[in-house]
Coordinates of C-alpha atoms in Angstrom, one line a residue:
M1 CA 223.0 74.2 -156.9
F2 CA 220.7 71.9 -155.0
D3 CA 220.6 68.5 -156.7
Y4 CA 221.4 64.8 -156.0
D5 CA 225.1 65.4 -156.5
E6 CA 225.1 68.2 -153.9
I7 CA 223.3 65.9 -151.4
D8 CA 226.0 63.2 -152.0
R9 CA 228.8 65.7 -151.8
T10 CA 227.6 67.0 -148.4
V11 CA 227.6 63.5 -146.9
R12 CA 231.0 62.6 -148.5
D13 CA 232.9 65.8 -147.7
N14 CA 231.8 65.9 -144.1
A15 CA 232.2 62.1 -143.5
L16 CA 228.7 62.0 -142.1
A17 CA 227.3 58.8 -140.5
L18 CA 224.0 59.0 -142.4
H19 CA 222.4 55.8 -143.7
K20 CA 220.5 56.4 -147.0
L21 CA 217.2 54.5 -147.3
G22 CA 216.2 53.2 -150.7
G23 CA 213.7 50.8 -152.3
A24 CA 211.2 49.1 -150.0
D25 CA 212.7 50.6 -146.9
K26 CA 212.3 54.1 -148.2
E27 CA 208.7 53.5 -149.4
S28 CA 207.8 51.9 -146.1
L29 CA 209.1 54.8 -144.1
L30 CA 207.4 57.4 -146.3
G31 CA 204.2 55.3 -146.0
R32 CA 204.4 55.6 -142.2
L33 CA 205.1 59.3 -142.4
H34 CA 202.0 59.9 -144.5
E35 CA 199.8 57.5 -142.5
T36 CA 200.7 59.2 -139.2
F37 CA 201.1 62.9 -140.1
V38 CA 199.6 63.7 -143.5
E39 CA 196.1 63.9 -144.9
G40 CA 195.7 62.9 -148.6
N41 CA 198.5 63.2 -151.1
P42 CA 199.6 66.9 -151.2
R43 CA 202.4 68.2 -153.3
A44 CA 204.1 69.6 -150.1
L45 CA 203.5 67.6 -146.9
W46 CA 203.1 70.6 -144.6
E47 CA 200.0 71.7 -146.6
S48 CA 197.9 68.9 -145.2
F49 CA 199.1 67.9 -141.8
R50 CA 196.6 65.8 -139.8
Y51 CA 197.4 67.8 -136.7
V52 CA 197.5 71.5 -136.0
P53 CA 201.3 72.1 -135.8
A54 CA 203.1 74.2 -133.2
M55 CA 205.1 77.0 -134.8
I56 CA 208.5 77.4 -133.0
D57 CA 209.6 81.0 -132.7
C58 CA 213.0 81.5 -134.3
N59 CA 213.1 85.2 -133.7
G60 CA 213.4 85.8 -137.5
E61 CA 216.6 83.7 -137.7
D62 CA 217.2 80.6 -139.8
P63 CA 215.5 77.6 -138.1
Y64 CA 218.7 75.7 -138.7
L65 CA 220.3 77.7 -135.9
H66 CA 217.6 76.6 -133.4
L67 CA 217.4 72.9 -134.1
P68 CA 220.2 72.0 -131.6
D69 CA 218.2 73.8 -128.9
I70 CA 215.2 71.6 -129.3
I71 CA 216.6 68.2 -130.5
P72 CA 219.5 66.6 -128.6
A73 CA 222.6 65.9 -130.7
D74 CA 222.5 62.1 -130.1
T75 CA 218.8 61.7 -131.0
E76 CA 218.3 59.2 -133.8
L77 CA 216.0 60.6 -136.5
Y78 CA 214.8 60.0 -140.0
F79 CA 215.9 63.0 -142.2
I80 CA 213.5 63.4 -145.1
I81 CA 214.5 65.9 -147.8
D82 CA 211.8 67.2 -150.1
Y83 CA 213.5 67.3 -153.5
W84 CA 211.6 69.9 -155.5
N85 CA 208.2 68.4 -154.7
R86 CA 209.0 65.5 -157.0
D87 CA 210.9 63.0 -154.8
F88 CA 212.1 62.5 -151.3
V89 CA 215.7 61.6 -150.2
V90 CA 215.6 59.8 -146.9
F91 CA 218.5 59.3 -144.4
R92 CA 218.7 57.9 -140.9
G93 CA 221.2 59.2 -138.4
R94 CA 222.0 61.3 -135.4
M95 CA 220.9 64.9 -135.0
A96 CA 224.6 66.0 -134.8
D97 CA 225.3 64.7 -138.3
I98 CA 222.0 65.9 -139.7
H99 CA 222.7 69.4 -138.4
V100 CA 226.1 69.5 -140.1
F101 CA 224.4 68.3 -143.3
I102 CA 221.8 71.1 -143.1
G103 CA 224.4 73.7 -142.6
D104 CA 226.6 72.7 -145.5
C105 CA 224.1 71.5 -148.2
D106 CA 223.7 74.4 -150.7
G107 CA 220.1 75.1 -151.7
L108 CA 218.4 72.9 -149.1
D109 CA 215.2 74.7 -148.0
E110 CA 212.5 72.1 -147.2
F111 CA 212.9 69.0 -145.0
Y112 CA 211.4 67.0 -142.3
L113 CA 212.9 65.3 -139.2
M114 CA 210.9 62.4 -137.7
T115 CA 211.7 60.4 -134.6
T116 CA 212.2 56.7 -135.2
D117 CA 209.0 55.8 -133.3
C118 CA 207.1 58.0 -135.8
R119 CA 205.4 60.1 -133.1
R120 CA 207.1 63.4 -133.5
L121 CA 207.8 65.4 -136.6
Y122 CA 209.8 68.6 -137.2
S123 CA 209.2 70.5 -140.5
V124 CA 211.3 73.3 -142.0
T125 CA 209.6 74.8 -145.0
D126 CA 211.0 76.9 -147.8
H127 CA 209.8 80.1 -146.1
D128 CA 212.0 79.5 -143.0
V129 CA 209.3 78.4 -140.6
L130 CA 209.9 75.6 -138.1
Y131 CA 206.8 73.4 -137.2
H132 CA 206.6 70.7 -134.6
I133 CA 204.0 68.0 -134.2
D134 CA 203.8 65.6 -131.3
I135 CA 200.8 63.2 -131.9
D136 CA 200.4 62.8 -128.1
I137 CA 200.1 66.6 -127.6
N138 CA 199.0 68.4 -130.8
V139 CA 195.3 68.6 -131.7
P140 CA 194.0 66.8 -134.8
K141 CA 192.6 69.2 -137.5
V142 CA 188.9 69.4 -137.9
A143 CA 187.9 68.4 -141.4
G144 CA 185.5 70.7 -143.3
L145 CA 186.1 73.8 -141.1
Y146 CA 185.5 75.9 -144.1
P147 CA 183.2 74.8 -147.0
P148 CA 185.1 74.0 -150.2
G149 CA 185.2 77.1 -152.4
E150 CA 184.5 79.4 -149.5
A151 CA 187.8 79.5 -147.7
M152 CA 191.1 77.6 -147.4
D153 CA 193.4 77.1 -144.5
T154 CA 197.2 77.0 -144.4
P155 CA 199.5 77.2 -141.4
R156 CA 199.9 80.9 -141.7
L157 CA 197.1 82.1 -143.9
L158 CA 193.4 82.0 -144.5
L159 CA 192.2 82.4 -148.1
R160 CA 188.7 83.7 -148.1
R161 CA 186.3 85.8 -150.2
W162 CA 186.8 89.5 -150.3
R163 CA 184.5 91.8 -148.3
P164 CA 183.8 95.5 -148.8
D165 CA 185.3 96.4 -145.4
D166 CA 188.6 95.0 -146.8
A167 CA 189.0 98.2 -148.9
P168 CA 191.4 100.1 -146.6
A169 CA 193.8 97.0 -146.5
L170 CA 193.5 96.5 -150.3
Y171 CA 194.3 100.2 -150.9
R172 CA 197.3 100.0 -148.5
Y173 CA 199.0 97.5 -150.7
A174 CA 197.4 98.0 -154.2
S175 CA 198.4 101.7 -154.1
D176 CA 202.1 100.7 -154.2
S177 CA 203.5 101.0 -157.7
R178 CA 206.1 98.3 -156.9
V179 CA 203.2 95.9 -156.7
S180 CA 200.9 97.2 -159.5
E181 CA 203.8 97.5 -162.0
L182 CA 204.7 93.8 -161.8
A183 CA 201.1 92.6 -161.4
L184 CA 200.1 94.6 -164.6
W185 CA 197.1 96.3 -163.3
P186 CA 196.4 100.0 -162.5
R187 CA 197.7 101.4 -159.2
H188 CA 194.8 102.1 -156.8
E189 CA 194.4 105.8 -156.2
S190 CA 191.9 105.8 -153.3
V191 CA 190.1 103.6 -150.8
E192 CA 187.0 104.1 -152.7
M193 CA 188.6 102.8 -155.9
S194 CA 189.7 99.7 -153.9
R195 CA 186.2 99.3 -152.6
E196 CA 184.8 99.4 -156.1
V197 CA 187.3 96.7 -157.2
I198 CA 186.1 94.5 -154.4
T199 CA 182.4 95.0 -155.0
G200 CA 182.6 95.0 -158.8
Y201 CA 185.2 92.3 -159.4
F202 CA 186.6 90.4 -156.4
A203 CA 183.5 89.7 -154.2
P204 CA 181.2 88.4 -157.0
D205 CA 183.8 86.0 -158.2
P206 CA 183.8 82.7 -156.3
D207 CA 187.3 81.9 -157.5
V208 CA 189.1 85.0 -156.1
F209 CA 190.4 85.0 -152.6
A210 CA 191.9 87.5 -150.2
I211 CA 195.2 86.3 -148.7
V212 CA 194.7 86.9 -145.0
L213 CA 197.4 86.7 -142.3
R214 CA 196.2 84.5 -139.5
G215 CA 198.0 86.5 -136.8
S216 CA 196.5 89.9 -137.7
G217 CA 193.5 89.1 -139.8
E218 CA 194.6 91.6 -142.4
P219 CA 194.3 90.9 -146.1
V220 CA 197.8 91.3 -147.6
G221 CA 197.3 90.0 -151.1
C222 CA 195.1 88.2 -153.6
I223 CA 195.0 84.9 -155.4
G224 CA 192.5 83.2 -157.7
L225 CA 191.6 82.0 -161.1
V226 CA 191.5 84.5 -163.9
P227 CA 188.0 84.8 -165.4
R228 CA 187.5 82.8 -168.6
G229 CA 188.2 85.0 -171.6
A230 CA 190.4 87.4 -169.7
E231 CA 193.5 85.1 -169.8
N232 CA 196.9 86.6 -170.6
H233 CA 198.0 83.6 -172.7
A234 CA 196.2 81.1 -174.9
V235 CA 194.8 78.3 -172.7
A236 CA 194.4 74.6 -173.5
E237 CA 191.1 72.7 -173.1
G238 CA 190.3 72.4 -169.4
E239 CA 193.0 74.9 -168.4
R240 CA 192.6 77.8 -166.0
E241 CA 195.0 80.7 -165.5
V242 CA 196.0 81.5 -161.9
G243 CA 196.8 85.0 -160.7
Y244 CA 198.3 86.2 -157.4
W245 CA 200.1 89.1 -155.8
L246 CA 201.3 90.2 -152.4
G247 CA 201.8 93.5 -150.7
Y248 CA 205.4 94.6 -150.8
P249 CA 206.2 94.3 -147.1
H250 CA 205.3 90.6 -147.3
W251 CA 207.6 89.7 -150.2
G252 CA 210.2 87.1 -149.7
A253 CA 208.4 85.3 -146.8
G254 CA 207.0 82.4 -148.7
L255 CA 203.4 83.5 -148.4
A256 CA 202.7 83.4 -152.1
T257 CA 204.1 79.8 -152.3
E258 CA 201.9 78.8 -149.4
A259 CA 198.8 80.4 -150.9
L260 CA 199.4 79.0 -154.4
R261 CA 199.8 75.4 -153.0
A262 CA 196.5 75.8 -151.2
L263 CA 194.8 76.9 -154.4
I264 CA 196.3 74.0 -156.3
G265 CA 195.0 71.6 -153.8
R266 CA 191.5 73.0 -154.2
C267 CA 191.7 72.8 -158.0
R268 CA 192.8 69.2 -157.8
G269 CA 189.3 68.4 -156.5
I270 CA 187.6 69.9 -159.6
P271 CA 187.5 67.3 -162.4
Q272 CA 186.9 69.9 -165.1
I273 CA 190.3 71.5 -164.4
K274 CA 193.0 69.6 -166.3
S275 CA 195.9 72.1 -166.0
L276 CA 196.8 75.4 -164.5
L277 CA 198.6 78.3 -166.2
I278 CA 200.6 81.1 -164.7
T279 CA 201.8 84.1 -166.6
T280 CA 204.3 86.8 -165.4
D281 CA 206.1 89.8 -166.5
R282 CA 209.5 88.5 -167.6
R283 CA 211.2 90.7 -165.0
N284 CA 209.1 89.2 -162.1
V285 CA 211.7 86.6 -161.1
A286 CA 210.1 86.2 -157.6
S287 CA 206.7 85.2 -159.1
Q288 CA 208.4 82.8 -161.5
R289 CA 210.3 81.1 -158.6
V290 CA 206.9 80.6 -156.8
A291 CA 205.6 78.9 -159.9
L292 CA 208.6 76.5 -160.1
K293 CA 208.5 75.7 -156.4
C294 CA 204.8 74.7 -156.8
G295 CA 205.6 72.3 -159.6
F296 CA 204.8 74.4 -162.7
A297 CA 207.0 73.9 -165.8
F298 CA 208.2 76.6 -168.1
V299 CA 206.2 76.9 -171.3
E300 CA 207.5 79.8 -173.3
D301 CA 208.6 83.4 -173.4
Y302 CA 206.1 85.6 -175.3
D303 CA 204.8 89.1 -175.9
H304 CA 201.5 90.2 -174.4
D305 CA 200.3 93.7 -175.4
G306 CA 203.9 94.8 -175.8
I307 CA 205.0 93.3 -172.4
A308 CA 207.7 90.7 -172.4
S309 CA 206.0 87.8 -170.6
R310 CA 206.7 84.3 -169.4
A311 CA 204.2 81.3 -169.1
Y312 CA 204.3 78.2 -166.9
R313 CA 201.9 75.2 -166.8
L314 CA 201.0 72.6 -164.1
A315 CA 199.3 69.4 -165.3
M316 CA 196.6 68.3 -162.9
R317 CA 196.1 64.9 -164.5
D318 CA 198.6 62.3 -165.9
D319 CA 197.1 62.6 -169.4
V320 CA 198.1 66.3 -169.7
R321 CA 201.5 67.4 -170.9

């Protein structure tokens, strides 16, 4: 299991020459990281890079296998481990030692490698994508490319409003019973049914977004806020329920996590939203894992219309528990 003990064990058992930063040194280093590469204070740093990152093609393999090909073994780096979106563990050492650590540490899935001059950053995310930023080469992001509430950018996705011509893509994925059964809505039986769902429900709602792949432009899922009064669990004052689903071929690639983090970032800018709620079929372990990765905490198991369900909550303000 990935925890602080596992981090210490990996260093100890492999006799790695990694210097752990703490106190003022750690805070100073994290400050430089944010100042140079990150816009705002996102829960996951890669959500808000100041620069458009380059995505390094790993041919579907674990990025760990490709790191020695792009970073020489004797390169001195800061090794920054994202510990469950709550804390960072920071080491300084050579790439050779860091590579051994990455290969042996059980459960490690999101970390950053920054050169000691703070001009280059490598990011490995929990969906096995390797990003690289060189501030002398990469282009700064343009703020306000999409108006708030209209669309959201992530490295691999565009979250935008649904359109009637999305009906064939929606039907392609919403007609799959593997999706509808866990998402708890009727399986779509025709393209026309999908078009009616878009025009009657999705498109008129400003808080519902198609999850669109940047590479293909195809909608492969949906995410948004459940309409008030239609929640699947009792909500607290100022709380909104979040719903999301992905087409089956795209399960397990981290896209739901990426989309949910973007939606959370948008909701943090809405003062009226004090907390977010996620409910899932109790069998839907993958969706529950997405919630936990994005900082949601387990609330309770409960029964909803005869379906064994599970609820999670994310406080958006310090005064919410």
